[in-house]
CSV table of N, CA and C in Angstrom, one decimal:
chain,number,residue,atom,x,y,z
A,1,MET,N,-24.5,0.4,8.9
A,1,MET,CA,-23.2,0.4,9.6
A,1,MET,C,-23.4,0.2,11.1
A,2,LEU,N,-22.7,-0.7,11.7
A,2,LEU,CA,-22.7,-0.9,13.2
A,2,LEU,C,-21.7,0.1,13.8
A,3,ILE,N,-22.3,0.7,14.7
A,3,ILE,CA,-21.4,1.8,15.6
A,3,ILE,C,-21.3,1.2,17.0
A,4,LEU,N,-20.1,1.0,17.4
A,4,LEU,CA,-19.8,0.6,18.8
A,4,LEU,C,-18.9,1.6,19.4
A,5,SER,N,-19.1,1.7,20.7
A,5,SER,CA,-18.2,2.5,21.7
A,5,SER,C,-17.3,1.5,22.3
A,6,ARG,N,-16.1,1.9,22.4
A,6,ARG,CA,-15.0,1.2,23.0
A,6,ARG,C,-14.1,2.0,24.0
A,7,LYS,N,-13.6,1.7,25.0
A,7,LYS,CA,-12.5,2.4,25.8
A,7,LYS,C,-11.3,1.8,25.5
A,8,LEU,N,-10.2,2.5,26.0
A,8,LEU,CA,-8.8,2.2,25.9
A,8,LEU,C,-8.7,0.7,26.3
A,9,ASN,N,-8.0,-0.2,25.5
A,9,ASN,CA,-7.8,-1.5,25.8
A,9,ASN,C,-8.9,-2.5,25.6
A,10,GLU,N,-9.9,-1.9,25.2
A,10,GLU,CA,-11.1,-2.8,24.8
A,10,GLU,C,-11.1,-3.2,23.4
A,11,SER,N,-11.8,-4.3,23.2
A,11,SER,CA,-11.6,-5.0,21.7
A,11,SER,C,-13.0,-5.2,21.2
A,12,ILE,N,-13.1,-5.6,19.8
A,12,ILE,CA,-14.1,-5.9,19.2
A,12,ILE,C,-13.6,-7.2,18.4
A,13,ILE,N,-14.4,-8.2,18.4
A,13,ILE,CA,-14.2,-9.4,17.7
A,13,ILE,C,-15.1,-9.6,16.5
A,14,ILE,N,-14.4,-9.7,15.3
A,14,ILE,CA,-15.2,-10.0,14.0
A,14,ILE,C,-15.0,-11.4,13.5
A,15,ASP,N,-16.2,-12.0,13.3
A,15,ASP,CA,-16.1,-13.4,12.8
A,15,ASP,C,-15.3,-14.4,13.5
A,16,GLY,N,-15.2,-14.1,14.8
A,16,GLY,CA,-14.5,-15.0,15.7
A,16,GLY,C,-13.0,-15.2,15.5
A,17,ARG,N,-12.4,-14.4,14.5
A,17,ARG,CA,-11.1,-14.7,14.2
A,17,ARG,C,-10.3,-13.3,13.9
A,18,ILE,N,-11.0,-12.2,14.0
A,18,ILE,CA,-10.3,-10.8,13.8
A,18,ILE,C,-10.6,-10.0,15.1
A,19,ILE,N,-9.6,-9.6,15.7
A,19,ILE,CA,-9.7,-8.7,16.9
A,19,ILE,C,-9.3,-7.3,16.6
A,20,VAL,N,-10.1,-6.4,16.9
A,20,VAL,CA,-9.8,-4.9,16.7
A,20,VAL,C,-9.7,-4.4,18.1
A,21,LYS,N,-8.5,-3.8,18.6
A,21,LYS,CA,-8.3,-3.4,19.8
A,21,LYS,C,-8.0,-1.9,19.7
A,22,ILE,N,-8.6,-1.1,20.8
A,22,ILE,CA,-8.2,0.3,20.9
A,22,ILE,C,-6.9,0.3,21.9
A,23,VAL,N,-5.8,0.7,21.3
A,23,VAL,CA,-4.6,0.7,21.8
A,23,VAL,C,-4.2,2.0,22.5
A,24,ARG,N,-4.4,3.1,21.9
A,24,ARG,CA,-4.3,4.5,22.3
A,24,ARG,C,-5.1,5.5,21.8
A,25,VAL,N,-5.3,6.4,22.8
A,25,VAL,CA,-6.2,7.7,22.3
A,25,VAL,C,-5.4,8.9,22.7
A,26,GLU,N,-5.1,9.7,21.6
A,26,GLU,CA,-4.2,10.8,21.7
A,26,GLU,C,-5.0,12.0,21.2
A,27,GLY,N,-5.7,12.8,21.9
A,27,GLY,CA,-6.6,13.9,21.4
A,27,GLY,C,-7.6,13.3,20.5
A,28,ASP,N,-7.7,13.7,19.3
A,28,ASP,CA,-8.7,13.2,18.2
A,28,ASP,C,-8.3,12.0,17.4
A,29,ILE,N,-7.1,11.4,17.7
A,29,ILE,CA,-6.5,10.3,17.1
A,29,ILE,C,-6.6,9.2,18.0
A,30,VAL,N,-7.2,8.1,17.3
A,30,VAL,CA,-7.4,6.8,18.0
A,30,VAL,C,-6.5,5.8,17.3
A,31,LYS,N,-5.7,5.0,18.1
A,31,LYS,CA,-4.8,4.1,17.5
A,31,LYS,C,-5.4,2.7,17.8
A,32,ILE,N,-5.6,2.0,16.8
A,32,ILE,CA,-6.1,0.7,16.9
A,32,ILE,C,-5.1,-0.5,16.5
A,33,GLY,N,-5.3,-1.7,17.1
A,33,GLY,CA,-4.4,-2.9,16.7
A,33,GLY,C,-5.4,-3.8,16.1
A,34,ILE,N,-5.0,-4.5,15.0
A,34,ILE,CA,-5.8,-5.4,14.4
A,34,ILE,C,-5.0,-6.8,14.3
A,35,GLU,N,-5.7,-7.9,14.9
A,35,GLU,CA,-5.2,-9.3,14.8
A,35,GLU,C,-6.0,-10.0,13.9
A,36,ALA,N,-5.4,-10.5,12.6
A,36,ALA,CA,-6.1,-11.2,11.8
A,36,ALA,C,-5.4,-12.3,11.1
A,37,PRO,N,-5.9,-13.3,10.6
A,37,PRO,CA,-5.2,-14.4,10.0
A,37,PRO,C,-4.6,-13.7,8.9
A,38,LYS,N,-3.2,-14.3,8.4
A,38,LYS,CA,-2.6,-13.9,7.3
A,38,LYS,C,-3.3,-13.8,6.1
A,39,GLU,N,-4.2,-14.7,5.8
A,39,GLU,CA,-5.1,-14.7,4.6
A,39,GLU,C,-6.0,-13.6,4.4
A,40,VAL,N,-6.2,-13.0,5.6
A,40,VAL,CA,-7.2,-11.8,5.5
A,40,VAL,C,-6.5,-10.5,5.3
A,41,PRO,N,-6.5,-9.9,4.1
A,41,PRO,CA,-5.9,-8.6,3.9
A,41,PRO,C,-6.5,-7.6,4.7
A,42,VAL,N,-5.6,-6.6,5.3
A,42,VAL,CA,-6.0,-5.6,6.2
A,42,VAL,C,-5.4,-4.3,5.7
A,43,HIS,N,-6.1,-3.3,5.2
A,43,HIS,CA,-5.5,-2.1,4.7
A,43,HIS,C,-6.3,-0.8,5.2
A,44,ARG,N,-5.7,0.2,5.3
A,44,ARG,CA,-6.3,1.6,5.5
A,44,ARG,C,-7.1,1.8,4.2
A,45,GLN,N,-8.3,2.5,4.3
A,45,GLN,CA,-9.1,2.7,3.3
A,45,GLN,C,-8.5,3.4,2.1
A,46,GLU,N,-7.6,4.3,2.4
A,46,GLU,CA,-7.0,5.1,1.3
A,46,GLU,C,-5.9,4.1,0.5
A,47,VAL,N,-5.4,3.3,1.3
A,47,VAL,CA,-4.4,2.3,0.6
A,47,VAL,C,-5.2,1.4,-0.1
A,48,TYR,N,-6.4,0.8,0.4
A,48,TYR,CA,-7.2,-0.1,-0.3
A,48,TYR,C,-7.7,0.5,-1.6
A,49,THR,N,-8.1,1.8,-1.6
A,49,THR,CA,-8.7,2.5,-2.7
A,49,THR,C,-7.6,2.5,-3.8
A,50,GLU,N,-6.3,2.9,-3.5
A,50,GLU,CA,-5.2,2.9,-4.4
A,50,GLU,C,-4.9,1.6,-5.0
A,51,ILE,N,-5.0,0.5,-4.2
A,51,ILE,CA,-4.8,-0.7,-4.7
A,51,ILE,C,-5.9,-1.1,-5.7
A,52,GLN,N,-7.1,-1.0,-5.5
A,52,GLN,CA,-8.1,-1.1,-6.4
A,52,GLN,C,-8.0,-0.4,-7.6
A,53,LYS,N,-7.6,0.9,-7.6
A,53,LYS,CA,-7.5,1.7,-8.8
A,53,LYS,C,-6.3,1.2,-9.6
A,54,SER,N,-5.1,0.8,-9.0
A,54,SER,CA,-4.1,0.3,-9.8
A,54,SER,C,-4.3,-1.1,-10.5
A,55,ASN,N,-5.1,-1.8,-9.8
A,55,ASN,CA,-5.6,-3.1,-10.4
A,55,ASN,C,-6.4,-2.9,-11.6
A,56,GLN,N,-7.3,-1.8,-11.5
A,56,GLN,CA,-8.3,-1.6,-12.6
A,56,GLN,C,-7.4,-1.1,-13.8
A,57,GLU,N,-6.5,-0.2,-13.6
A,57,GLU,CA,-5.6,0.4,-14.6
A,57,GLU,C,-4.8,-0.7,-15.3
A,58,ALA,N,-4.2,-1.6,-14.3
A,58,ALA,CA,-3.5,-2.7,-15.0
A,58,ALA,C,-4.4,-3.5,-15.9
A,59,LEU,N,-5.5,-3.8,-15.5
A,59,LEU,CA,-6.4,-4.6,-16.2
A,59,LEU,C,-6.8,-4.0,-17.5
A,60,ALA,N,-7.0,-2.7,-17.6
A,60,ALA,CA,-7.4,-2.0,-18.7
A,60,ALA,C,-6.2,-2.0,-19.7
A,61,SER,N,-5.0,-1.7,-19.1
A,61,SER,CA,-3.8,-1.8,-20.1
A,61,SER,C,-3.5,-3.1,-20.6
A,62,ASN,N,-3.8,-4.2,-19.8
A,62,ASN,CA,-3.5,-5.6,-20.4
A,62,ASN,C,-4.5,-5.8,-21.3
A,63,ARG,N,-5.8,-5.4,-21.2
A,63,ARG,CA,-6.8,-5.7,-22.3
A,63,ARG,C,-6.4,-5.1,-23.6
A,64,ALA,N,-5.9,-3.9,-23.5
A,64,ALA,CA,-5.4,-3.2,-24.7
A,64,ALA,C,-4.2,-3.8,-25.3
A,65,ALA,N,-3.4,-4.5,-24.5
A,65,ALA,CA,-2.1,-4.9,-25.0
A,65,ALA,C,-2.4,-6.4,-25.5
A,66,LEU,N,-3.5,-7.1,-25.3
A,66,LEU,CA,-3.8,-8.6,-25.8
A,66,LEU,C,-3.7,-8.6,-27.3
A,67,PRO,N,-4.4,-7.8,-27.9
A,67,PRO,CA,-4.3,-7.9,-29.5
A,67,PRO,C,-3.0,-7.8,-30.0
A,68,GLN,N,-2.2,-6.8,-29.5
A,68,GLN,CA,-0.8,-6.7,-29.9
A,68,GLN,C,0.0,-7.9,-29.6
A,69,LEU,N,-0.2,-8.5,-28.3
A,69,LEU,CA,0.6,-9.6,-28.1
A,69,LEU,C,0.1,-10.8,-29.0
A,70,ALA,N,-1.2,-11.0,-29.2
A,70,ALA,CA,-1.5,-12.1,-30.2
A,70,ALA,C,-0.9,-11.9,-31.6
A,71,ARG,N,-1.0,-10.7,-32.1
A,71,ARG,CA,-0.3,-10.4,-33.4
A,71,ARG,C,1.2,-10.7,-33.4
A,72,ALA,N,1.9,-10.4,-32.2
A,72,ALA,CA,3.3,-10.7,-32.1
A,72,ALA,C,3.6,-12.1,-32.1
A,73,LEU,N,2.7,-12.8,-31.3
A,73,LEU,CA,2.9,-14.3,-31.1
A,73,LEU,C,2.7,-15.0,-32.5
A,74,ARG,N,1.7,-14.7,-33.3
A,74,ARG,CA,1.4,-15.1,-34.6
A,74,ARG,C,2.5,-15.0,-35.5
A,75,ALA,N,3.0,-13.8,-35.5
A,75,ALA,CA,4.1,-13.4,-36.4
A,75,ALA,C,5.4,-14.2,-36.0
A,76,GLU,N,5.7,-14.4,-34.9
A,76,GLU,CA,6.9,-15.1,-34.3
A,76,GLU,C,6.8,-16.6,-34.6
A,77,ALA,N,5.5,-17.2,-34.2
A,77,ALA,CA,5.4,-18.7,-34.2
A,77,ALA,C,4.8,-19.2,-35.5
A,78,GLY,N,4.2,-18.3,-36.4
A,78,GLY,CA,3.4,-18.8,-37.6
A,78,GLY,C,2.2,-18.8,-37.2
A,79,THR,N,1.1,-19.0,-38.1
A,79,THR,CA,-0.2,-19.1,-37.8
A,79,THR,C,-0.7,-20.5,-38.2
A,80,THR,N,-1.5,-21.1,-37.3
A,80,THR,CA,-2.1,-22.4,-37.6
A,80,THR,C,-3.6,-22.1,-37.9
A,81,THR,N,-4.0,-22.6,-39.0
A,81,THR,CA,-5.4,-22.5,-39.3
A,81,THR,C,-6.0,-23.7,-39.7
A,82,LEU,N,-7.3,-23.9,-39.7
A,82,LEU,CA,-8.0,-25.1,-40.2
A,82,LEU,C,-8.4,-24.8,-41.5
A,83,SER,N,-7.9,-25.7,-42.4
A,83,SER,CA,-8.3,-25.6,-43.8
A,83,SER,C,-9.6,-26.3,-44.1
A,84,THR,N,-10.1,-26.0,-45.4
A,84,THR,CA,-11.5,-26.5,-45.7
A,84,THR,C,-11.7,-28.0,-45.7
A,85,ASP,N,-10.5,-28.7,-45.8
A,85,ASP,CA,-10.6,-30.2,-45.8
A,85,ASP,C,-10.2,-30.7,-44.4
A,86,SER,N,-10.3,-29.8,-43.4
A,86,SER,CA,-10.3,-30.3,-42.0
A,86,SER,C,-8.7,-30.7,-41.5
A,87,SER,N,-7.8,-30.2,-42.4
A,87,SER,CA,-6.5,-30.6,-41.9
A,87,SER,C,-5.9,-29.2,-41.4
A,88,LEU,N,-4.9,-29.4,-40.5
A,88,LEU,CA,-4.1,-28.2,-40.0
A,88,LEU,C,-3.1,-27.7,-40.9
A,89,THR,N,-3.0,-26.4,-41.1
A,89,THR,CA,-2.1,-25.7,-42.0
A,89,THR,C,-1.2,-24.7,-41.2
A,90,THR,N,0.1,-24.9,-41.1
A,90,THR,CA,1.0,-23.8,-40.4
A,90,THR,C,1.7,-23.1,-41.5
A,91,THR,N,1.6,-21.8,-41.4
A,91,THR,CA,2.3,-20.9,-42.4
A,91,THR,C,3.2,-20.1,-41.6
A,92,LYS,N,4.4,-19.8,-42.1
A,92,LYS,CA,5.5,-19.0,-41.6
A,92,LYS,C,5.8,-18.0,-42.4
């Protein structure tokens, strides 16, 4: 981890396109401003952690739902199988 000291109104530049500026210091709270391109997501760590957790939970629930979805689609549309004579057969 790189540790830098900055005073009020001083900045740090990351990758030539992200600017982190010390905007205000109030006791033990430091307010920072961040200028970054729109395509660069910027989150507080606790928000980022929640986003990652939600994404993992959604992925897990979607994986569990896939077999159910496949069964429902087969039941609704019929099942296409390859018969032994290499012709397609559709059943409903």
